[in-house]
Amino acid sequence: MSEVSEIIRCTNFAAIKHKDQKRKDKEGTPYINHPIGVANILTQEAGISDVAVIQAALLHDTVEDTNTTFEEIQDHFGEEVTGIVREVTDDKNLPKLERKQKQIEHAPHASYKAKLVKLADKLYNLRDLNRCTPVGWSQERVTEYFEWAKRVVDGLKGTSPVMEDQLTQLFKERSIL
């Protein structure tokens, strides 16, 4: 199967898994826009063409936010993609604050490919927060998210200068240094 075919097959899989989900913006944007946007940042801005990284970007929230299992990803997309997805997936059995702390602690030790996905994910989310405040979020909560994201991103330094520069600019605009 060609690389393009593999990416389209993966996009279709993610779209089916996220079909009933919406983003938290007031427009109720289809959730699938997020993983596609993360993959787009990787390919269009960071110049990443590694198929496993792009597939992992498309799948990065499936285990966390749908009924998808790691075994299912393994069966459909193989060991490498599953490994990257596993590295960027939070354990939803843990309390939220503990999950957030684990992301900060894990970031410096993640593989290069997982770091790429995590950087693009944070970049997408922060741009989205700049575009609009999620329904039910206060400005304080938005600021807290930016501050937490900065701590995660600090552990990913040296991975992608292009994405890191974009993130640094977003943090500067919010006076988060």
PDB file of C-alpha atoms in Angstrom:
ATOM      1  CA  MET A   1       0.000   0.000   0.000  1.00  0.00           C
ATOM      2  CA  SER A   2       1.315   3.484  -0.827  1.00  0.00           C
ATOM      3  CA  GLU A   3       2.152   6.044   1.852  1.00  0.00           C
ATOM      4  CA  VAL A   4      -0.709   8.267   0.694  1.00  0.00           C
ATOM      5  CA  SER A   5      -3.089   5.336   0.880  1.00  0.00           C
ATOM      6  CA  GLU A   6      -1.898   4.520   4.415  1.00  0.00           C
ATOM      7  CA  ILE A   7      -2.447   8.107   5.579  1.00  0.00           C
ATOM      8  CA  ILE A   8      -5.930   8.261   4.035  1.00  0.00           C
ATOM      9  CA  ARG A   9      -6.812   4.892   5.601  1.00  0.00           C
ATOM     10  CA  CYS A  10      -5.663   6.212   8.970  1.00  0.00           C
ATOM     11  CA  THR A  11      -7.578   9.499   8.528  1.00  0.00           C
ATOM     12  CA  ASN A  12     -10.722   7.519   7.752  1.00  0.00           C
ATOM     13  CA  PHE A  13     -10.198   5.348  10.846  1.00  0.00           C
ATOM     14  CA  ALA A  14      -9.802   8.446  13.050  1.00  0.00           C
ATOM     15  CA  ALA A  15     -12.836  10.126  11.447  1.00  0.00           C
ATOM     16  CA  ILE A  16     -15.009   7.094  12.187  1.00  0.00           C
ATOM     17  CA  LYS A  17     -13.735   6.929  15.781  1.00  0.00           C
ATOM     18  CA  HIS A  18     -14.333  10.649  16.435  1.00  0.00           C
ATOM     19  CA  LYS A  19     -17.562  10.925  14.356  1.00  0.00           C
ATOM     20  CA  ASP A  20     -19.876  11.928  17.193  1.00  0.00           C
ATOM     21  CA  GLN A  21     -17.448  14.256  18.978  1.00  0.00           C
ATOM     22  CA  LYS A  22     -17.261  18.045  18.863  1.00  0.00           C
ATOM     23  CA  ARG A  23     -14.604  20.519  19.992  1.00  0.00           C
ATOM     24  CA  LYS A  24     -15.439  22.729  22.966  1.00  0.00           C
ATOM     25  CA  ASP A  25     -15.736  25.925  20.890  1.00  0.00           C
ATOM     26  CA  LYS A  26     -19.081  27.703  20.572  1.00  0.00           C
ATOM     27  CA  GLU A  27     -19.375  26.535  16.948  1.00  0.00           C
ATOM     28  CA  GLY A  28     -19.156  22.891  17.992  1.00  0.00           C
ATOM     29  CA  THR A  29     -16.435  22.203  15.424  1.00  0.00           C
ATOM     30  CA  PRO A  30     -16.169  18.504  14.480  1.00  0.00           C
ATOM     31  CA  TYR A  31     -13.493  16.942  16.686  1.00  0.00           C
ATOM     32  CA  ILE A  32     -11.735  15.305  13.723  1.00  0.00           C
ATOM     33  CA  ASN A  33     -10.550  18.776  12.695  1.00  0.00           C
ATOM     34  CA  HIS A  34      -8.117  18.615  15.637  1.00  0.00           C
ATOM     35  CA  PRO A  35      -6.125  15.465  14.743  1.00  0.00           C
ATOM     36  CA  ILE A  36      -6.140  16.458  11.068  1.00  0.00           C
ATOM     37  CA  GLY A  37      -4.913  19.911  12.090  1.00  0.00           C
ATOM     38  CA  VAL A  38      -2.125  18.381  14.190  1.00  0.00           C
ATOM     39  CA  ALA A  39      -1.041  16.255  11.205  1.00  0.00           C
ATOM     40  CA  ASN A  40      -1.231  19.337   8.987  1.00  0.00           C
ATOM     41  CA  ILE A  41       1.072  21.323  11.314  1.00  0.00           C
ATOM     42  CA  LEU A  42       3.584  18.479  11.174  1.00  0.00           C
ATOM     43  CA  THR A  43       3.568  18.198   7.380  1.00  0.00           C
ATOM     44  CA  GLN A  44       3.044  21.791   6.297  1.00  0.00           C
ATOM     45  CA  GLU A  45       4.914  23.742   8.958  1.00  0.00           C
ATOM     46  CA  ALA A  46       7.457  21.362  10.478  1.00  0.00           C
ATOM     47  CA  GLY A  47       8.250  19.573   7.198  1.00  0.00           C
ATOM     48  CA  ILE A  48       7.664  16.101   8.648  1.00  0.00           C
ATOM     49  CA  SER A  49       7.016  13.360   6.089  1.00  0.00           C
ATOM     50  CA  ASP A  50       7.438  10.295   8.310  1.00  0.00           C
ATOM     51  CA  VAL A  51       4.257   8.277   7.772  1.00  0.00           C
ATOM     52  CA  ALA A  52       4.288   6.776  11.286  1.00  0.00           C
ATOM     53  CA  VAL A  53       4.453  10.260  12.848  1.00  0.00           C
ATOM     54  CA  ILE A  54       1.588  11.520  10.667  1.00  0.00           C
ATOM     55  CA  GLN A  55      -0.511   8.442  11.464  1.00  0.00           C
ATOM     56  CA  ALA A  56       0.199   8.833  15.190  1.00  0.00           C
ATOM     57  CA  ALA A  57      -0.873  12.481  14.959  1.00  0.00           C
ATOM     58  CA  LEU A  58      -4.146  11.422  13.358  1.00  0.00           C
ATOM     59  CA  LEU A  59      -4.688   8.781  16.050  1.00  0.00           C
ATOM     60  CA  HIS A  60      -3.246  10.585  19.076  1.00  0.00           C
ATOM     61  CA  ASP A  61      -6.598  11.081  20.870  1.00  0.00           C
ATOM     62  CA  THR A  62      -8.408   7.898  19.825  1.00  0.00           C
ATOM     63  CA  VAL A  63      -7.488   5.775  22.863  1.00  0.00           C
ATOM     64  CA  GLU A  64      -7.939   8.694  25.251  1.00  0.00           C
ATOM     65  CA  ASP A  65     -11.258   9.960  23.886  1.00  0.00           C
ATOM     66  CA  THR A  66     -12.992   7.044  22.132  1.00  0.00           C
ATOM     67  CA  ASN A  67     -13.469   3.322  22.692  1.00  0.00           C
ATOM     68  CA  THR A  68     -10.332   2.527  20.657  1.00  0.00           C
ATOM     69  CA  THR A  69      -7.731   0.240  22.229  1.00  0.00           C
ATOM     70  CA  PHE A  70      -3.985   0.098  21.696  1.00  0.00           C
ATOM     71  CA  GLU A  71      -4.484  -3.450  20.417  1.00  0.00           C
ATOM     72  CA  GLU A  72      -6.836  -2.150  17.732  1.00  0.00           C
ATOM     73  CA  ILE A  73      -4.303   0.463  16.628  1.00  0.00           C
ATOM     74  CA  GLN A  74      -1.614  -2.238  16.618  1.00  0.00           C
ATOM     75  CA  ASP A  75      -3.780  -4.492  14.430  1.00  0.00           C
ATOM     76  CA  HIS A  76      -4.519  -1.729  11.927  1.00  0.00           C
ATOM     77  CA  PHE A  77      -1.347   0.372  11.925  1.00  0.00           C
ATOM     78  CA  GLY A  78       1.459  -1.648  13.478  1.00  0.00           C
ATOM     79  CA  GLU A  79       3.880  -1.483  16.357  1.00  0.00           C
ATOM     80  CA  GLU A  80       5.648   1.805  15.588  1.00  0.00           C
ATOM     81  CA  VAL A  81       2.463   3.884  15.287  1.00  0.00           C
ATOM     82  CA  THR A  82       1.033   2.215  18.398  1.00  0.00           C
ATOM     83  CA  GLY A  83       4.185   3.016  20.350  1.00  0.00           C
ATOM     84  CA  ILE A  84       4.016   6.705  19.453  1.00  0.00           C
ATOM     85  CA  VAL A  85       0.299   6.897  20.277  1.00  0.00           C
ATOM     86  CA  ARG A  86       0.943   5.120  23.583  1.00  0.00           C
ATOM     87  CA  GLU A  87       3.599   7.721  24.501  1.00  0.00           C
ATOM     88  CA  VAL A  88       1.249  10.673  23.934  1.00  0.00           C
ATOM     89  CA  THR A  89      -1.850   9.131  25.523  1.00  0.00           C
ATOM     90  CA  ASP A  90      -2.899  10.143  29.028  1.00  0.00           C
ATOM     91  CA  ASP A  91      -4.141   7.495  31.451  1.00  0.00           C
ATOM     92  CA  LYS A  92      -7.757   8.586  31.958  1.00  0.00           C
ATOM     93  CA  ASN A  93      -7.938   6.463  35.134  1.00  0.00           C
ATOM     94  CA  LEU A  94      -5.747   9.026  36.880  1.00  0.00           C
ATOM     95  CA  PRO A  95      -7.070  12.308  38.301  1.00  0.00           C
ATOM     96  CA  LYS A  96      -6.753  15.277  35.916  1.00  0.00           C
ATOM     97  CA  LEU A  97      -4.022  17.079  37.888  1.00  0.00           C
ATOM     98  CA  GLU A  98      -1.947  13.906  38.080  1.00  0.00           C
ATOM     99  CA  ARG A  99      -2.332  13.355  34.306  1.00  0.00           C
ATOM    100  CA  LYS A 100      -1.193  16.927  33.652  1.00  0.00           C
ATOM    101  CA  GLN A 101       1.836  16.499  35.944  1.00  0.00           C
ATOM    102  CA  LYS A 102       2.769  13.227  34.233  1.00  0.00           C
ATOM    103  CA  GLN A 103       2.795  15.024  30.841  1.00  0.00           C
ATOM    104  CA  ILE A 104       5.290  17.550  32.235  1.00  0.00           C
ATOM    105  CA  GLU A 105       7.471  14.790  33.723  1.00  0.00           C
ATOM    106  CA  HIS A 106       7.287  12.507  30.668  1.00  0.00           C
ATOM    107  CA  ALA A 107       7.990  15.146  27.997  1.00  0.00           C
ATOM    108  CA  PRO A 108      11.819  15.183  28.221  1.00  0.00           C
ATOM    109  CA  HIS A 109      11.959  11.373  28.085  1.00  0.00           C
ATOM    110  CA  ALA A 110       9.606  10.816  25.134  1.00  0.00           C
ATOM    111  CA  SER A 111      10.912   9.540  21.819  1.00  0.00           C
ATOM    112  CA  TYR A 112      11.681  12.071  19.091  1.00  0.00           C
ATOM    113  CA  LYS A 113       8.572  11.037  17.137  1.00  0.00           C
ATOM    114  CA  ALA A 114       6.293  11.330  20.167  1.00  0.00           C
ATOM    115  CA  LYS A 115       7.790  14.758  20.912  1.00  0.00           C
ATOM    116  CA  LEU A 116       6.896  15.900  17.386  1.00  0.00           C
ATOM    117  CA  VAL A 117       3.270  14.835  17.867  1.00  0.00           C
ATOM    118  CA  LYS A 118       3.109  16.442  21.318  1.00  0.00           C
ATOM    119  CA  LEU A 119       4.541  19.749  20.037  1.00  0.00           C
ATOM    120  CA  ALA A 120       2.077  19.890  17.148  1.00  0.00           C
ATOM    121  CA  ASP A 121      -0.793  18.997  19.489  1.00  0.00           C
ATOM    122  CA  LYS A 122       0.108  21.799  21.907  1.00  0.00           C
ATOM    123  CA  LEU A 123       0.577  24.261  19.037  1.00  0.00           C
ATOM    124  CA  TYR A 124      -2.836  23.409  17.609  1.00  0.00           C
ATOM    125  CA  ASN A 125      -4.553  23.667  20.996  1.00  0.00           C
ATOM    126  CA  LEU A 126      -2.943  26.978  21.923  1.00  0.00           C
ATOM    127  CA  ARG A 127      -3.798  28.506  18.550  1.00  0.00           C
ATOM    128  CA  ASP A 128      -7.349  27.272  19.044  1.00  0.00           C
ATOM    129  CA  LEU A 129      -7.485  28.896  22.484  1.00  0.00           C
ATOM    130  CA  ASN A 130      -6.297  32.168  20.925  1.00  0.00           C
ATOM    131  CA  ARG A 131      -9.030  31.866  18.296  1.00  0.00           C
ATOM    132  CA  CYS A 132     -11.824  31.383  20.813  1.00  0.00           C
ATOM    133  CA  THR A 133     -12.428  30.517  24.441  1.00  0.00           C
ATOM    134  CA  PRO A 134     -14.024  27.092  24.907  1.00  0.00           C
ATOM    135  CA  VAL A 135     -17.585  27.058  26.197  1.00  0.00           C
ATOM    136  CA  GLY A 136     -17.530  27.208  29.992  1.00  0.00           C
ATOM    137  CA  TRP A 137     -13.886  28.308  30.252  1.00  0.00           C
ATOM    138  CA  SER A 138     -12.842  31.492  32.071  1.00  0.00           C
ATOM    139  CA  GLN A 139      -9.867  33.600  30.971  1.00  0.00           C
ATOM    140  CA  GLU A 140      -8.130  32.323  34.102  1.00  0.00           C
ATOM    141  CA  ARG A 141      -8.543  28.729  32.928  1.00  0.00           C
ATOM    142  CA  VAL A 142      -7.173  29.654  29.491  1.00  0.00           C
ATOM    143  CA  THR A 143      -4.131  31.268  31.156  1.00  0.00           C
ATOM    144  CA  GLU A 144      -3.639  28.185  33.349  1.00  0.00           C
ATOM    145  CA  TYR A 145      -3.713  25.981  30.238  1.00  0.00           C
ATOM    146  CA  PHE A 146      -1.067  28.164  28.561  1.00  0.00           C
ATOM    147  CA  GLU A 147       1.112  28.042  31.698  1.00  0.00           C
ATOM    148  CA  TRP A 148       0.809  24.256  31.937  1.00  0.00           C
ATOM    149  CA  ALA A 149       1.435  23.817  28.196  1.00  0.00           C
ATOM    150  CA  LYS A 150       4.625  25.904  28.531  1.00  0.00           C
ATOM    151  CA  ARG A 151       5.893  23.487  31.176  1.00  0.00           C
ATOM    152  CA  VAL A 152       5.211  20.529  28.857  1.00  0.00           C
ATOM    153  CA  VAL A 153       6.790  22.278  25.861  1.00  0.00           C
ATOM    154  CA  ASP A 154       9.898  23.164  27.910  1.00  0.00           C
ATOM    155  CA  GLY A 155      10.534  19.416  28.188  1.00  0.00           C
ATOM    156  CA  LEU A 156      10.298  18.999  24.408  1.00  0.00           C
ATOM    157  CA  LYS A 157      12.979  21.568  23.499  1.00  0.00           C
ATOM    158  CA  GLY A 158      15.399  20.667  20.732  1.00  0.00           C
ATOM    159  CA  THR A 159      12.854  18.654  18.759  1.00  0.00           C
ATOM    160  CA  SER A 160      11.528  21.048  16.111  1.00  0.00           C
ATOM    161  CA  PRO A 161      12.818  24.633  15.949  1.00  0.00           C
ATOM    162  CA  VAL A 162       9.934  25.655  13.677  1.00  0.00           C
ATOM    163  CA  MET A 163       7.190  24.499  16.058  1.00  0.00           C
ATOM    164  CA  GLU A 164       9.129  25.627  19.130  1.00  0.00           C
ATOM    165  CA  ASP A 165       9.502  29.142  17.667  1.00  0.00           C
ATOM    166  CA  GLN A 166       5.757  29.290  16.989  1.00  0.00           C
ATOM    167  CA  LEU A 167       5.020  28.149  20.541  1.00  0.00           C
ATOM    168  CA  THR A 168       7.504  30.630  22.017  1.00  0.00           C
ATOM    169  CA  GLN A 169       5.731  33.417  20.137  1.00  0.00           C
ATOM    170  CA  LEU A 170       2.350  32.325  21.540  1.00  0.00           C
ATOM    171  CA  PHE A 171       3.772  32.261  25.071  1.00  0.00           C
ATOM    172  CA  LYS A 172       5.343  35.715  24.629  1.00  0.00           C
ATOM    173  CA  GLU A 173       2.014  37.128  23.433  1.00  0.00           C
ATOM    174  CA  ARG A 174       0.496  35.918  26.710  1.00  0.00           C
ATOM    175  CA  SER A 175       3.504  37.082  28.787  1.00  0.00           C
ATOM    176  CA  ILE A 176       4.203  33.493  29.820  1.00  0.00           C
ATOM    177  CA  LEU A 177       7.940  33.234  30.076  1.00  0.00           C
TER     178      LEU A 177
END
